Amino acid sequence: GVSSDSPGGAAAGDGVAQRPQGVWEESLVALRDRDFLAVQAAFSFSLGTFNALGTMIQQLVGPFGFSEDDASMLAAMDVGFGLLGA
């Protein structure tokens, strides 16, 4: 097999010098990658939606006569079905 002594995955002796990058440099590279930005946007949107729904569930279902216990159960079902759907 090919052994790798450097963090970049280059095999020893292949003539490619690898300079380890810091977190700042790697973050800048990631922020220029369109695929990373698409995944970040999708994750941010879904997490924000989940947090907003979880925070406001009582205010959303309260006017329809549901109790706080019903709202808590609905939020728990949201989490459970979300896990099943993932």
PDB file of C-alpha atoms in Angstrom:
ATOM      1  CA  GLY A   1       0.000   0.000   0.000  1.00  0.00           C
ATOM      2  CA  VAL A   2       0.922   3.646  -0.187  1.00  0.00           C
ATOM      3  CA  SER A   3       2.003   5.149   3.085  1.00  0.00           C
ATOM      4  CA  SER A   4       1.406   8.776   3.890  1.00  0.00           C
ATOM      5  CA  ASP A   5       3.548  10.728   6.327  1.00  0.00           C
ATOM      6  CA  SER A   6       2.098  14.158   5.598  1.00  0.00           C
ATOM      7  CA  PRO A   7      -1.338  15.404   6.627  1.00  0.00           C
ATOM      8  CA  GLY A   8      -2.225  16.261   3.014  1.00  0.00           C
ATOM      9  CA  GLY A   9      -2.211  12.613   1.997  1.00  0.00           C
ATOM     10  CA  ALA A  10       0.832  12.855  -0.315  1.00  0.00           C
ATOM     11  CA  ALA A  11       2.974   9.748  -0.330  1.00  0.00           C
ATOM     12  CA  ALA A  12       6.502  10.126   0.941  1.00  0.00           C
ATOM     13  CA  GLY A  13       8.984  10.641  -1.842  1.00  0.00           C
ATOM     14  CA  ASP A  14       6.543  11.730  -4.552  1.00  0.00           C
ATOM     15  CA  GLY A  15       8.250  15.122  -4.894  1.00  0.00           C
ATOM     16  CA  VAL A  16       5.231  17.175  -3.816  1.00  0.00           C
ATOM     17  CA  ALA A  17       5.877  19.386  -0.835  1.00  0.00           C
ATOM     18  CA  GLN A  18       2.808  19.755   1.363  1.00  0.00           C
ATOM     19  CA  ARG A  19       2.535  22.729   3.694  1.00  0.00           C
ATOM     20  CA  PRO A  20       0.085  22.184   6.536  1.00  0.00           C
ATOM     21  CA  GLN A  21      -2.695  24.758   6.447  1.00  0.00           C
ATOM     22  CA  GLY A  22      -4.139  26.487   9.453  1.00  0.00           C
ATOM     23  CA  VAL A  23      -7.796  26.684  10.311  1.00  0.00           C
ATOM     24  CA  TRP A  24      -8.083  30.200   8.865  1.00  0.00           C
ATOM     25  CA  GLU A  25      -6.675  29.197   5.474  1.00  0.00           C
ATOM     26  CA  GLU A  26      -8.835  26.070   5.306  1.00  0.00           C
ATOM     27  CA  SER A  27     -11.921  28.098   6.225  1.00  0.00           C
ATOM     28  CA  LEU A  28     -11.245  30.563   3.422  1.00  0.00           C
ATOM     29  CA  VAL A  29     -10.823  27.714   0.947  1.00  0.00           C
ATOM     30  CA  ALA A  30     -14.121  26.178   2.113  1.00  0.00           C
ATOM     31  CA  LEU A  31     -15.944  29.504   1.792  1.00  0.00           C
ATOM     32  CA  ARG A  32     -14.886  29.697  -1.868  1.00  0.00           C
ATOM     33  CA  ASP A  33     -16.277  26.229  -2.627  1.00  0.00           C
ATOM     34  CA  ARG A  34     -19.787  26.388  -4.128  1.00  0.00           C
ATOM     35  CA  ASP A  35     -20.682  22.861  -2.991  1.00  0.00           C
ATOM     36  CA  PHE A  36     -19.756  23.672   0.602  1.00  0.00           C
ATOM     37  CA  LEU A  37     -21.794  26.876   0.483  1.00  0.00           C
ATOM     38  CA  ALA A  38     -24.827  24.996  -0.868  1.00  0.00           C
ATOM     39  CA  VAL A  39     -24.643  22.424   1.948  1.00  0.00           C
ATOM     40  CA  GLN A  40     -24.111  25.174   4.526  1.00  0.00           C
ATOM     41  CA  ALA A  41     -27.135  27.129   3.235  1.00  0.00           C
ATOM     42  CA  ALA A  42     -29.382  24.053   3.251  1.00  0.00           C
ATOM     43  CA  PHE A  43     -28.289  23.060   6.756  1.00  0.00           C
ATOM     44  CA  SER A  44     -28.668  26.610   8.078  1.00  0.00           C
ATOM     45  CA  PHE A  45     -32.166  26.931   6.613  1.00  0.00           C
ATOM     46  CA  SER A  46     -33.340  23.598   7.992  1.00  0.00           C
ATOM     47  CA  LEU A  47     -31.841  24.207  11.439  1.00  0.00           C
ATOM     48  CA  GLY A  48     -33.361  27.692  11.606  1.00  0.00           C
ATOM     49  CA  THR A  49     -36.771  26.351  10.571  1.00  0.00           C
ATOM     50  CA  PHE A  50     -36.594  23.579  13.175  1.00  0.00           C
ATOM     51  CA  ASN A  51     -35.594  26.020  15.937  1.00  0.00           C
ATOM     52  CA  ALA A  52     -38.325  28.504  14.998  1.00  0.00           C
ATOM     53  CA  LEU A  53     -40.982  25.781  14.907  1.00  0.00           C
ATOM     54  CA  GLY A  54     -39.829  24.336  18.212  1.00  0.00           C
ATOM     55  CA  THR A  55     -39.837  27.752  19.841  1.00  0.00           C
ATOM     56  CA  MET A  56     -43.214  28.866  18.546  1.00  0.00           C
ATOM     57  CA  ILE A  57     -45.174  25.597  18.553  1.00  0.00           C
ATOM     58  CA  GLN A  58     -47.335  26.591  21.555  1.00  0.00           C
ATOM     59  CA  GLN A  59     -48.147  29.964  20.005  1.00  0.00           C
ATOM     60  CA  LEU A  60     -49.091  28.262  16.740  1.00  0.00           C
ATOM     61  CA  VAL A  61     -51.403  25.576  18.154  1.00  0.00           C
ATOM     62  CA  GLY A  62     -52.686  27.364  21.277  1.00  0.00           C
ATOM     63  CA  PRO A  63     -55.404  29.370  19.466  1.00  0.00           C
ATOM     64  CA  PHE A  64     -56.882  26.083  18.200  1.00  0.00           C
ATOM     65  CA  GLY A  65     -57.507  24.822  21.739  1.00  0.00           C
ATOM     66  CA  PHE A  66     -54.413  22.658  22.209  1.00  0.00           C
ATOM     67  CA  SER A  67     -52.778  22.632  25.650  1.00  0.00           C
ATOM     68  CA  GLU A  68     -49.094  23.046  26.434  1.00  0.00           C
ATOM     69  CA  ASP A  69     -48.854  19.277  26.880  1.00  0.00           C
ATOM     70  CA  ASP A  70     -50.327  18.777  23.403  1.00  0.00           C
ATOM     71  CA  ALA A  71     -47.822  21.262  21.975  1.00  0.00           C
ATOM     72  CA  SER A  72     -44.960  19.443  23.712  1.00  0.00           C
ATOM     73  CA  MET A  73     -46.134  16.129  22.280  1.00  0.00           C
ATOM     74  CA  LEU A  74     -46.378  17.672  18.821  1.00  0.00           C
ATOM     75  CA  ALA A  75     -42.811  18.994  19.132  1.00  0.00           C
ATOM     76  CA  ALA A  76     -41.599  15.551  20.257  1.00  0.00           C
ATOM     77  CA  MET A  77     -43.370  13.979  17.280  1.00  0.00           C
ATOM     78  CA  ASP A  78     -41.680  16.512  15.008  1.00  0.00           C
ATOM     79  CA  VAL A  79     -38.287  15.421  16.295  1.00  0.00           C
ATOM     80  CA  GLY A  80     -39.157  11.718  16.132  1.00  0.00           C
ATOM     81  CA  PHE A  81     -40.549  11.794  12.606  1.00  0.00           C
ATOM     82  CA  GLY A  82     -37.647  13.986  11.531  1.00  0.00           C
ATOM     83  CA  LEU A  83     -35.217  11.338  12.715  1.00  0.00           C
ATOM     84  CA  LEU A  84     -37.192   8.617  10.968  1.00  0.00           C
ATOM     85  CA  GLY A  85     -37.292  10.626   7.755  1.00  0.00           C
ATOM     86  CA  ALA A  86     -33.569  11.269   7.795  1.00  0.00           C
TER      87      ALA A  86
END
